[in-house]
Coordinates of C-alpha atoms in Angstrom, one line a residue:
X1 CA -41.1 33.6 1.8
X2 CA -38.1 35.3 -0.1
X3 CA -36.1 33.2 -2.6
X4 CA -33.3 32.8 -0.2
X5 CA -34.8 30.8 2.2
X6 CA -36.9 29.1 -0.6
X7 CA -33.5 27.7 -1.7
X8 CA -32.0 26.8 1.3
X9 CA -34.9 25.5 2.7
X10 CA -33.6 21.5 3.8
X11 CA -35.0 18.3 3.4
X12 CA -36.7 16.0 6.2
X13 CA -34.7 13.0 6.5
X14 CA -37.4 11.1 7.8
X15 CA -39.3 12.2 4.7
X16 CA -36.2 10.4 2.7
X17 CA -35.7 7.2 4.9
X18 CA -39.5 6.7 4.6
X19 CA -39.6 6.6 0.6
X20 CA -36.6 4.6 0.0
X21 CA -38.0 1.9 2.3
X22 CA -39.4 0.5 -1.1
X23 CA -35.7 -0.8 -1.9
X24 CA -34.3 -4.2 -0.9
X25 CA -31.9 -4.0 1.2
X26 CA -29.4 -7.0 -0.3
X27 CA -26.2 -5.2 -0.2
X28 CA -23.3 -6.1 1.8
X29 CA -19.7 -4.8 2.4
X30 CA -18.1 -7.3 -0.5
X31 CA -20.9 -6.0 -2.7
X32 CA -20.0 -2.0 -1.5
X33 CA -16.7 -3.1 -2.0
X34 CA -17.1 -4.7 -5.4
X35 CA -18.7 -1.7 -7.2
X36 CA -16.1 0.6 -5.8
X37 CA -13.1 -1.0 -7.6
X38 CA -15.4 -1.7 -10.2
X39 CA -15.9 1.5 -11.0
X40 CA -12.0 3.1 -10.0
X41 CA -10.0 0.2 -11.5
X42 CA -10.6 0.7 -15.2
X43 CA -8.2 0.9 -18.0
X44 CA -6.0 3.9 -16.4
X45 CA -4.1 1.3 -14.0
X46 CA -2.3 -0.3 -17.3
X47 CA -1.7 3.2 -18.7
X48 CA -1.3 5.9 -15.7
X49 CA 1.3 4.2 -14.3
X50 CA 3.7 4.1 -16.9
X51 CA 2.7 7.5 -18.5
X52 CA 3.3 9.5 -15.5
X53 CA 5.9 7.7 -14.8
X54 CA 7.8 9.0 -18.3
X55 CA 6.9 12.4 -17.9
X56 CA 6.5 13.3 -14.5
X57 CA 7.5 11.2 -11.2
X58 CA 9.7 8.3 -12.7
X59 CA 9.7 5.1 -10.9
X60 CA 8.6 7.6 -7.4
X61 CA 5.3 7.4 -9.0
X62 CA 4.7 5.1 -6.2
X63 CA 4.8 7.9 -4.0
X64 CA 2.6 9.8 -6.4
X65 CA 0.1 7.3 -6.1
X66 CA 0.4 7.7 -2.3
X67 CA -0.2 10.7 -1.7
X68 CA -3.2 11.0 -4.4
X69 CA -4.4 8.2 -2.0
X70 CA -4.1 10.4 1.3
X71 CA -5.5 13.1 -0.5
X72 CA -8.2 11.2 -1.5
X73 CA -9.1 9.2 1.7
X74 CA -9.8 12.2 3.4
X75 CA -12.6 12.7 1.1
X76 CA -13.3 9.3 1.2
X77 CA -14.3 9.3 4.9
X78 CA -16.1 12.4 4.7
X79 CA -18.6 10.2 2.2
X80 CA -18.5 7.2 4.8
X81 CA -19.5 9.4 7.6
X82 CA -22.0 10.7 6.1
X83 CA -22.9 7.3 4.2
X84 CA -23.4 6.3 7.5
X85 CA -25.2 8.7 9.3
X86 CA -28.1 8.8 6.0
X87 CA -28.1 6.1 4.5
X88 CA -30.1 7.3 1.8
X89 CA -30.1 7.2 -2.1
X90 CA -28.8 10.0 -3.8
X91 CA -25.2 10.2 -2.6
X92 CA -24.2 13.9 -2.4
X93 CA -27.2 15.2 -4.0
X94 CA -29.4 13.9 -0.8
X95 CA -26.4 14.8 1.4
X96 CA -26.9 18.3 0.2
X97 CA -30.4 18.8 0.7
X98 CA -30.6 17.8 4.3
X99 CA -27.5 19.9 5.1
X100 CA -27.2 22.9 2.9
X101 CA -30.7 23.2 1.5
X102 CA -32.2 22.3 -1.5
X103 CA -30.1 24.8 -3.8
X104 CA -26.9 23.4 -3.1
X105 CA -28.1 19.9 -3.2
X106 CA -29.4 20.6 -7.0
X107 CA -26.4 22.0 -8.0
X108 CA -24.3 18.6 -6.4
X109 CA -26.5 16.7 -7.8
X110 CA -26.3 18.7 -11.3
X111 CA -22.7 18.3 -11.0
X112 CA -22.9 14.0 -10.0
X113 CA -24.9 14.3 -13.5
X114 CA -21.8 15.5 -15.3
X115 CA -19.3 13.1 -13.3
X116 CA -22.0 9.7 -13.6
X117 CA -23.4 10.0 -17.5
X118 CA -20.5 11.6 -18.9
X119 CA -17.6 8.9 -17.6
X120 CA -20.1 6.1 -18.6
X121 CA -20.7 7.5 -22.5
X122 CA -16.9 8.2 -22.8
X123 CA -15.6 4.8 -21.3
X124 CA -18.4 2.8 -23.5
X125 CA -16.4 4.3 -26.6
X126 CA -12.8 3.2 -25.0
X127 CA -14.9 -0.3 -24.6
X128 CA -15.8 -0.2 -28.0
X129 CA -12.0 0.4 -29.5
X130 CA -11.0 -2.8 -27.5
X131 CA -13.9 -4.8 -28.4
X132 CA -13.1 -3.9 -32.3
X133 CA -9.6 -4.7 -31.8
X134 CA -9.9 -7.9 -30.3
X135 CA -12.5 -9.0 -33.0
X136 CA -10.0 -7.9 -35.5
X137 CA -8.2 -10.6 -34.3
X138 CA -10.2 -13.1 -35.4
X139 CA -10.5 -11.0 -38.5
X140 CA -13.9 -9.8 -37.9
X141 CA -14.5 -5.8 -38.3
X142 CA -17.5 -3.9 -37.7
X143 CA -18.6 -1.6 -40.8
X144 CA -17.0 1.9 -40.8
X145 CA -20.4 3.8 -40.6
X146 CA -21.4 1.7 -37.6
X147 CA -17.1 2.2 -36.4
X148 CA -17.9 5.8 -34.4
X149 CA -19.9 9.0 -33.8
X150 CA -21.6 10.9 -36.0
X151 CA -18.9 12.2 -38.3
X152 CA -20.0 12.2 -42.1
X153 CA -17.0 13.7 -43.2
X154 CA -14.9 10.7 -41.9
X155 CA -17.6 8.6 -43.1
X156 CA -18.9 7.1 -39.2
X157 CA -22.3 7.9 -38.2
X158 CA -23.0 5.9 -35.0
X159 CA -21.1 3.4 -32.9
X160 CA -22.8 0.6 -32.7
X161 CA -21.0 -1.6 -30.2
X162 CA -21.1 1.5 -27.8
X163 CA -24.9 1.8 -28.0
X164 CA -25.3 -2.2 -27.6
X165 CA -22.9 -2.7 -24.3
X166 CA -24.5 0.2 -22.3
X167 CA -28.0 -1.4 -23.0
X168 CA -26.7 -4.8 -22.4
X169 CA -25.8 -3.5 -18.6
X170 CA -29.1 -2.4 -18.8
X171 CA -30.9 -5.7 -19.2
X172 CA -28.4 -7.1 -16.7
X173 CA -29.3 -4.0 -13.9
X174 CA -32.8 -4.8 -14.6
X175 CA -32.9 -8.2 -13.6
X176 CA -32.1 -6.8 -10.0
X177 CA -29.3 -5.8 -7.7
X178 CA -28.6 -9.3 -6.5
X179 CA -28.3 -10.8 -9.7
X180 CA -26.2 -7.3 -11.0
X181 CA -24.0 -7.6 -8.4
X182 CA -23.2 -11.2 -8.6
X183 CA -22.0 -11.0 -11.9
X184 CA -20.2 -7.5 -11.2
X185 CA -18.1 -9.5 -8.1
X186 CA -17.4 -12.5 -10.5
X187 CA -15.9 -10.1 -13.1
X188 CA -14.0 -7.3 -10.4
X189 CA -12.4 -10.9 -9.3
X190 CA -11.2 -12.0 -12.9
X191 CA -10.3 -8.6 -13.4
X192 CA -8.1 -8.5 -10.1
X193 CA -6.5 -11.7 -11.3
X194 CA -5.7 -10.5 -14.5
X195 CA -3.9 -7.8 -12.5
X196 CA -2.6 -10.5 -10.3
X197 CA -1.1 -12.4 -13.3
X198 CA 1.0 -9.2 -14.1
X199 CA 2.6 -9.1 -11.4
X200 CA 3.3 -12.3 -11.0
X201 CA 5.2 -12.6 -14.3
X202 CA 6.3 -8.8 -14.6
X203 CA 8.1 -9.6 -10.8
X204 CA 10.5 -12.2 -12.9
X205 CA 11.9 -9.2 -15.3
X206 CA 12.3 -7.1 -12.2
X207 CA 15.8 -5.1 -12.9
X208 CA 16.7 -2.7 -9.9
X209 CA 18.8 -0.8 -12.0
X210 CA 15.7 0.7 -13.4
X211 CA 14.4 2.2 -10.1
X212 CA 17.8 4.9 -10.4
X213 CA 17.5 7.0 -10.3
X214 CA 14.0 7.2 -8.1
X215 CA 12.9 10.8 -8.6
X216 CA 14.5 11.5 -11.3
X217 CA 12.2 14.9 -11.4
X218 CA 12.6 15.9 -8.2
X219 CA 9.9 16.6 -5.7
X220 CA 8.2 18.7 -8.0
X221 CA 8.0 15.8 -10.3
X222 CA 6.6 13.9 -7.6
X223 CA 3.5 15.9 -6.9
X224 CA 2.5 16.9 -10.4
X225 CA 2.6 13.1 -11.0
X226 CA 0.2 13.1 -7.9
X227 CA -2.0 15.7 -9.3
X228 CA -2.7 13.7 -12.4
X229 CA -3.1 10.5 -10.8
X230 CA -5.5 11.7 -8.2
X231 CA -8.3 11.5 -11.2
X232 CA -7.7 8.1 -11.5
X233 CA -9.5 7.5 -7.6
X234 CA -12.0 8.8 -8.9
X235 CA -15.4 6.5 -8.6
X236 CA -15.4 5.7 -5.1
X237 CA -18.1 8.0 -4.2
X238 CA -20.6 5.9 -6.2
X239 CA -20.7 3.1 -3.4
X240 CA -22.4 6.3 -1.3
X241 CA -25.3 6.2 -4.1
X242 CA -26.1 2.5 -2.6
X243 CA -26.9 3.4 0.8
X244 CA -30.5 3.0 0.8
X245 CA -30.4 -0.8 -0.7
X246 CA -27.4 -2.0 2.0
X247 CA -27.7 -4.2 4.9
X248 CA -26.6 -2.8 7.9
X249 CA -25.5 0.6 6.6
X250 CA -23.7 2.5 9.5
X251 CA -21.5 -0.2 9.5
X252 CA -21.1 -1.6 5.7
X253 CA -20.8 2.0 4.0
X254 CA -17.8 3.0 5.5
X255 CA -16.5 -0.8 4.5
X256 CA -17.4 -0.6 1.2
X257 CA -15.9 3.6 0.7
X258 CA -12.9 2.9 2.7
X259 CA -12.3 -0.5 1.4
X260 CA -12.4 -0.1 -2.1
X261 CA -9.2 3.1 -1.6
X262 CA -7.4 0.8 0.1
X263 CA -7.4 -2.0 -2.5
X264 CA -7.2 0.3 -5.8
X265 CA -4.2 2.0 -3.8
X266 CA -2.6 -1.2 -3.4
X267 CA -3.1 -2.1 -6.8
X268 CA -1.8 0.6 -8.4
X269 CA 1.6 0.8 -6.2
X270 CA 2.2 -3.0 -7.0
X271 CA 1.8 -2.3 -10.7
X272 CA 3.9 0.9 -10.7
X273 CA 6.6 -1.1 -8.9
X274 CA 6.9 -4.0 -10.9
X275 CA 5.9 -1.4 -14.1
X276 CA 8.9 0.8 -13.6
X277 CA 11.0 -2.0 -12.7
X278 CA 10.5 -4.3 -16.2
X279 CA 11.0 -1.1 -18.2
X280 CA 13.2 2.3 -17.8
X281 CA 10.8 5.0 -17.3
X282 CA 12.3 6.4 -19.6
X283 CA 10.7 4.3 -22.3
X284 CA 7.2 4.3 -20.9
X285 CA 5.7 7.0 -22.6
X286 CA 3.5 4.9 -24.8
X287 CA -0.2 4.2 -25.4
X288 CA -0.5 0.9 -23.6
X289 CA 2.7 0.9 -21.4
X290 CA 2.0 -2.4 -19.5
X291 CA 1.2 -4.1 -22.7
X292 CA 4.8 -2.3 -24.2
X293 CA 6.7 -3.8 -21.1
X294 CA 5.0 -7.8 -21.3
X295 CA 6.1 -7.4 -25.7
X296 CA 9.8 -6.3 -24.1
X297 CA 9.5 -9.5 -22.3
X298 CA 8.3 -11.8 -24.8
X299 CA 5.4 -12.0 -22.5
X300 CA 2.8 -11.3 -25.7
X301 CA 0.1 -14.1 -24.9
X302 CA 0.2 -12.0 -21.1
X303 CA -0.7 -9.0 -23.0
X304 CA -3.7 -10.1 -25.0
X305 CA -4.9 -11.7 -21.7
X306 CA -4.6 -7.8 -20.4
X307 CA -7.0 -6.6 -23.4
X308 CA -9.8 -9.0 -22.0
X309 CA -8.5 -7.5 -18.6
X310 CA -9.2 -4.0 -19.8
X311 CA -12.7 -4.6 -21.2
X312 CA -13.7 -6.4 -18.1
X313 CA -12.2 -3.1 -16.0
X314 CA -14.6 -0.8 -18.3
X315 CA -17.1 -3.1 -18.4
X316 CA -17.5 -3.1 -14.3
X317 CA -17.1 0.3 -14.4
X318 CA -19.8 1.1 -16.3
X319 CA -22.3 -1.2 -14.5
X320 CA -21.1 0.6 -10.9
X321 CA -21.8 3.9 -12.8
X322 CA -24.9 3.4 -14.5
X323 CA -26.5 2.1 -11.1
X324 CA -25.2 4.6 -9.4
X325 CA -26.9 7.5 -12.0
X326 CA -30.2 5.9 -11.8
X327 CA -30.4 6.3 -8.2
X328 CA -29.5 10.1 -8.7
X329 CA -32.0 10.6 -10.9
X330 CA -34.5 8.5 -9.2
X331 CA -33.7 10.4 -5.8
X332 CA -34.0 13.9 -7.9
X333 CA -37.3 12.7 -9.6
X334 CA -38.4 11.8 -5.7
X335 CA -38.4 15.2 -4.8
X336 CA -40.0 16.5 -7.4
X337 CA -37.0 18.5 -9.3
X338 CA -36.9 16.3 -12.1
X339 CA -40.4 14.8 -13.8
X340 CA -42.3 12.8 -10.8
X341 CA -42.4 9.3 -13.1
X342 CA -38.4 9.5 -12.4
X343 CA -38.9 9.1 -8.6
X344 CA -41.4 6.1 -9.0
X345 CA -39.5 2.4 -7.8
X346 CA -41.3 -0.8 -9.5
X347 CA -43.3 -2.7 -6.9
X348 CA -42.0 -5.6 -8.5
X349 CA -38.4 -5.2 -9.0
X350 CA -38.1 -2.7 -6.6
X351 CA -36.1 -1.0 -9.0
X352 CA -36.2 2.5 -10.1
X353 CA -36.8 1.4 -13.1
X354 CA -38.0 4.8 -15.2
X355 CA -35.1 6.2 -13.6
X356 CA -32.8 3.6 -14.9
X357 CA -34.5 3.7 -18.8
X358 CA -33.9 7.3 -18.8
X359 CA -30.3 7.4 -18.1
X360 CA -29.7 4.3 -20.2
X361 CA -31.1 6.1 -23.3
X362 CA -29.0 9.3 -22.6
X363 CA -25.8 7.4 -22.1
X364 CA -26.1 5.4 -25.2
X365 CA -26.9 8.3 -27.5
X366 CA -24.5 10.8 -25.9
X367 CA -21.4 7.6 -26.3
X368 CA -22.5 5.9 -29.6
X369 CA -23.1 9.6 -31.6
X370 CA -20.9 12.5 -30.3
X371 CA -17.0 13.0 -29.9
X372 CA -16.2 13.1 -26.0
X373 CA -12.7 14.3 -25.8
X374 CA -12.9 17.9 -25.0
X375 CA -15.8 16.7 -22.5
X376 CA -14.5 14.1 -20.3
X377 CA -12.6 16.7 -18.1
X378 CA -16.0 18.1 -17.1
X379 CA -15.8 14.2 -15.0
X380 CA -13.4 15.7 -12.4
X381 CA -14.7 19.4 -11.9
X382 CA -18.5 17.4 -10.9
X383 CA -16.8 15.0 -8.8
X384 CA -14.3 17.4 -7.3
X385 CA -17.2 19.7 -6.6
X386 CA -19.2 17.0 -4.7
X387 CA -16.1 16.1 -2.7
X388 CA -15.8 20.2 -1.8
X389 CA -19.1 20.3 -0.3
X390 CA -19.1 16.5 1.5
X391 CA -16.5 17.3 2.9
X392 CA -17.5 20.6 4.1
X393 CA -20.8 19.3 5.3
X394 CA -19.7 17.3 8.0
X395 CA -19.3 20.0 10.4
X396 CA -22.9 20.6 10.5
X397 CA -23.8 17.6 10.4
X398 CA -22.0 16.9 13.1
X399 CA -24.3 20.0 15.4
X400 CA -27.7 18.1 13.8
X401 CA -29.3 16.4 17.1
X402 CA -31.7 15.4 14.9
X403 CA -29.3 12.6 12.7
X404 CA -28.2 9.8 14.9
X405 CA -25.0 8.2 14.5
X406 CA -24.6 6.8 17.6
X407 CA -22.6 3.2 16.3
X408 CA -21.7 4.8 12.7
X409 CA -18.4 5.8 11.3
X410 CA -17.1 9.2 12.2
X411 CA -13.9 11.2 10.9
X412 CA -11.5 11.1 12.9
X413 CA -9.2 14.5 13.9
X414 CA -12.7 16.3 13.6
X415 CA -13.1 19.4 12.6
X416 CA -9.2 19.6 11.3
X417 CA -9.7 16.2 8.1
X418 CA -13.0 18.0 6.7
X419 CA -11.0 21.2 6.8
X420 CA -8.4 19.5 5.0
X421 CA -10.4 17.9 2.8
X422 CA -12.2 20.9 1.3
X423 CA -8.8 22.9 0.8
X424 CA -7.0 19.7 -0.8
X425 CA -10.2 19.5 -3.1
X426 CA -10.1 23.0 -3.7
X427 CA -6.5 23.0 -4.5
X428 CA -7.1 20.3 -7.3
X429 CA -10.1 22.3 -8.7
X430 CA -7.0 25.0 -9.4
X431 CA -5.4 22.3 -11.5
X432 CA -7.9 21.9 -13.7
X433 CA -7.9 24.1 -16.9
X434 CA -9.5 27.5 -17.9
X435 CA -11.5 25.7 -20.7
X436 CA -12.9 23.0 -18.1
X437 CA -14.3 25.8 -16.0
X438 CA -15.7 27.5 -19.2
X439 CA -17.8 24.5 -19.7
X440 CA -18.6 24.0 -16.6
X441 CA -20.1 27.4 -15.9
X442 CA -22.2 27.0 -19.0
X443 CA -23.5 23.2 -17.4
X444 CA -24.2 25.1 -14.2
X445 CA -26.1 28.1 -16.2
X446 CA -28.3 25.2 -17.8
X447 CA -28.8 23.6 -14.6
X448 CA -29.7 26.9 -13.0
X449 CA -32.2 27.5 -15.6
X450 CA -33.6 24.1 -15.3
X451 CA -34.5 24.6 -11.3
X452 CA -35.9 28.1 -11.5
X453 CA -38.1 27.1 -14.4
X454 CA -39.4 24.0 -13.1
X455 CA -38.0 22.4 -10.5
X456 CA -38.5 25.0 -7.7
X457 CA -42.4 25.0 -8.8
X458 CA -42.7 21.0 -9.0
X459 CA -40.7 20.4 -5.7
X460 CA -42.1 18.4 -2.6
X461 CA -40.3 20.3 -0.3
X462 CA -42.4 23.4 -1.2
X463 CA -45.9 21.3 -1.5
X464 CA -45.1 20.5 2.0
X465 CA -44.1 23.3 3.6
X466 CA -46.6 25.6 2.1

C-alpha cells in the first residue's frame, strides 16, 4: 500500500459509534446551548464592542457584528449537519477521518489542539488579573513570585491562581457531565443577567445624538470592524465535541450550534447599541469600555457587579473548553494516534478520564508558567482551519449512502452555503498576519512529525485493515 492511500485511508463510522457507546448520553439542547455561550461570551463582549467601535465601525458596529454573524452561521450549520449526521466525539477531528481520511483528520484535529488548550491557558491568565484585582479590593494580594509566569527578571515565577482555577474545573468535570453542566447553566444564567443588568441601566443614559454620525468610517470601516469581531464567535464548534454524550443528537446538535449564534449575536448587538449610545465612540478606546461608560454614569457599583460578570464569562468558558479538549484527545487516543491509555473512558464515571488529566496538566503549566501574547492568535488560524474543511466536507458527505440522515439537520441552499463557507473562511485566514502563519507552519511541522513517527504505526485503522 503506498503512503497516499495509507493517509487517506477513512475511518468506519460504525467502528466510532460502537466505542463511544460507553458515554452517557445526559445532554440536552439547554445543556448544548449552555456550553456554547459559555464558551463564546467571555470577557470580549464588555471590551470588543467599544474598542471596534473607536477605531473602526463607530456605533455601525452593530452591523459589524452582523455580518461576523452571517459569516459565521454558515459555518455554524456546516458543524450541525454534520453534528447531526455523526454524532460522534471528536468534533472535526472525527469529521475528518470519516470524510477526508485519516491525514486530514490529524491535521484538524492538531489544529482543534491549538484552538482548545491554547484559548483555555491564555483566558485562565485574564481570569487570574480579575481574580487579583477583585481581592485587592478587600486588600488582599497574592505574593509577586506567585503574581505571573516564569519571569525572573521581573521577579514572577508562576501564577498561582491560574494553575489553581483550571484544576478546580477539573475536579468539578470530574464529578460528571450532569453535575458539570448544572453548575455551568447556573453560572451562563448569572452571567446573562449580569449582561441583562447593563442594559437595563445603560438604556436610561441612552443619548441619540451619539449614534451620528452611524458609520462614521465608511463601509470600509464597517467590514474591518467585522473582520475583527468575527474572532469573538469563536467557540461554538465545541458543542460539536459533545455529540456522542447528547440525547437525541440529530435533533439537539443543530439546537445547541445554531442556538448558541443566535443568542451571543443578540447579545452582542444589544450591548453595542446601548454601548455606543451611553458614550461617543469616540471616547471608547479604552481597556474596559463598558466599565468606562457605567463610571461616566455614576453607575460604579454596576461596574464592579461586571468584574464578577467577567470572571464568571471566563470561568464558563474555560469549563466548555476543557471538556471539549478532553474529548479530542480521548477520540485521538481511540484511534490509536495518540498513546492508547488516552482513548480509555472510566467504567465508572464514564468519563475519559486520562484524557481529561492530561489536558488539565498541559493547560495549567502552559497558563500559570509562560507568556501567551504572541500565541493566542495561533486560536483563530486552528479554528479557522477546522471551519475550512467542515465546511468543505459536507459535499461528500452528502454522496456517503453509507451515513444516514434521514430526520437530521441539513444546510440549506446545498452545495452553494458550503461553498460559501469555505471561501468566507478562507478569506479571514488572509487576515490573519505573516507571523501567525510562521507559527503555525512550525505547529503543523511538529504535528507532522508526531504522526509519521508514531501515530501512523500505532493507528487502529492500519491494525484493521492490514
Amino acid at each position: 500500500m503506498s503512503l497516499r492511500e495509507r493517509v487517506t485511508r477513512k475511518e468506519d463510522l460504525s467502528r466510532y459509534l460502537d466505542q463511544d457507546q460507553r458515554f452517557e448520553k445526559t445532554l440536552g439542547s439547554s445543556d448544548l446551548i449552555a456550553m456554547g455561550v459559555g464558551a463564546v461570551i467571555g470577557t470580549g463582549i464588555f471590551i470588543l464592542p467599544g474598542t471596534v467601535a473607536a477605531t473602526h465601525s463607530g456605533p455601525a458596529i452593530v452591523l459589524s457584528f452582523v455580518i461576523a454573524a452571517i459569516v459565521c452561521s454558515t459555518a455554524a450549520m456546516c458543524y450541525a449537519e454534520f453534528s447531526s449526521a455523526l454524532p460522534i466525539a471528536g468534533s472535526a477531528y472525527s469529521f475528518g477521518n470519516v470524510i477526508f481520511g485519516e491525514g486530514i483528520g490529524w491535521f484538524l484535529g492538531w489544529s482543534l489542539i491549538l484552538e482548545y488548550m491554547l484559548a483555555v491557558a491564555a483566558v485562565s491568565t485574564g481570569f487570574a488579573s480579575y481574580f487579583n484585582s477583585f481581592i485587592a479590593g478587600f486588600g488582599l494580594h497574592i505574593p509577586q513570585a506567585l503574581d505571573g509566569p516564569f519571569d525572573p527578571a521581573h521577579g514572577t515565577y508562576f501564577n498561582i491562581v491560574a494553575f489553581a482555577i483550571i484544576w478546580v474545573i477539573f475536579l468539578l468535570l470530574s464529578r460528571g457531565v450532569s453535575t458539570s453542566m448544572k453548575v455551568n447553566n447556573l453560572m451562563v444564567i448569572i452571567k446573562i443577567a449580569i449582561i441583562i443588568l447593563f442594559l437595563l441601566v445603560g438604556v436610561f443614559y441612552i443619548k441619540p445624538s451619539n449614534w451620528i454620525p452611524f458609520a462614521p468610517y465608511g463601509t470600509k470601516g464597517i467590514f474591518s470592524g467585522a473582520s475583527l469581531v468575527f474572532f469573538a464567535y469563536l467557540g461554538f464548534d465545541c458543542v460539536s465535541a459533545a455529540a456522542a454524550e447528547v440525547k437525541q443528537p440529530e435533533k439537539n446538535m443543530p439546537r445547541g450550534i445554531i442556538g448558541t449564534l443566535v443568542i451571543c449575536t443578540l447579545l452582542y448587538i444589544l450591548v453595542s447599541i446601548v454601548l455606543t449610545g451611553m458614550v461617543k465612540y469616540t471616547k471608547l478606546d479604552v481597556g474596559n469600555p463598558v466599565a468606562f461608560a457605567l463610571q461616566l454614569v455614576h453607575q460604579d457599583w454596576v461596574a464592579g457587579v461586571l468584574s464578577i460578570g467577567a470572571m464568571l464569562g471566563m470561568f464558563t468558558m474555560m469549563i466548555s473548553m476543557i471538556y471539549s479538549s478532553s474529548r479530542l484527545i480521548y477520540s485521538i487516543g481511540r484511534d490509536g494516534l495518540f498513546p492508547k491509555f488516552l482513548g480509555k473512558i472510566n467504567e465508572k464515571t464514564h468519563m475519559p478520564s486520562h484524557s481529561m488529566l492530561a489536558v488539565t496538566l498541559i493547560i495549567s503549566l502552559t497558563g500559570s508558567m509562560l507568556s501567551l501574547d504572541q500565541l493566542t492568535n495561533l486560536v483563530n488560524i486552528g479554528t479557522l482551519m477546522a471551519f475550512t474543511f467542515v465546511s468543505a466536507g459536507i459535499i461528500p458527505l452528502r454522496k456517503r449512502q453509507d451515513i444516514p440522515n434521514k430526520d437530521g439537520f441539513k444546510v440549506p441552499f446545498y452545495p452553494v452555503l458550503p461553498i460559501i463557507s469555505v471561501l468566507l473562511c478562507i478569506v479571514m485566514l488572509t487576515q490573519l498576519s505573516q507571523e501567525t502563519w510562521l507559527m503555525f507552519v512550525v505547529w503543523v511541522v511538529i504535528g507532522t512529525i508526531i504522526y509519521f513517527t508514531y501515530g501512523i504505526k500505532h493507528s487502529k485503522l492500519a491494525q484493521n485493515k492490514n
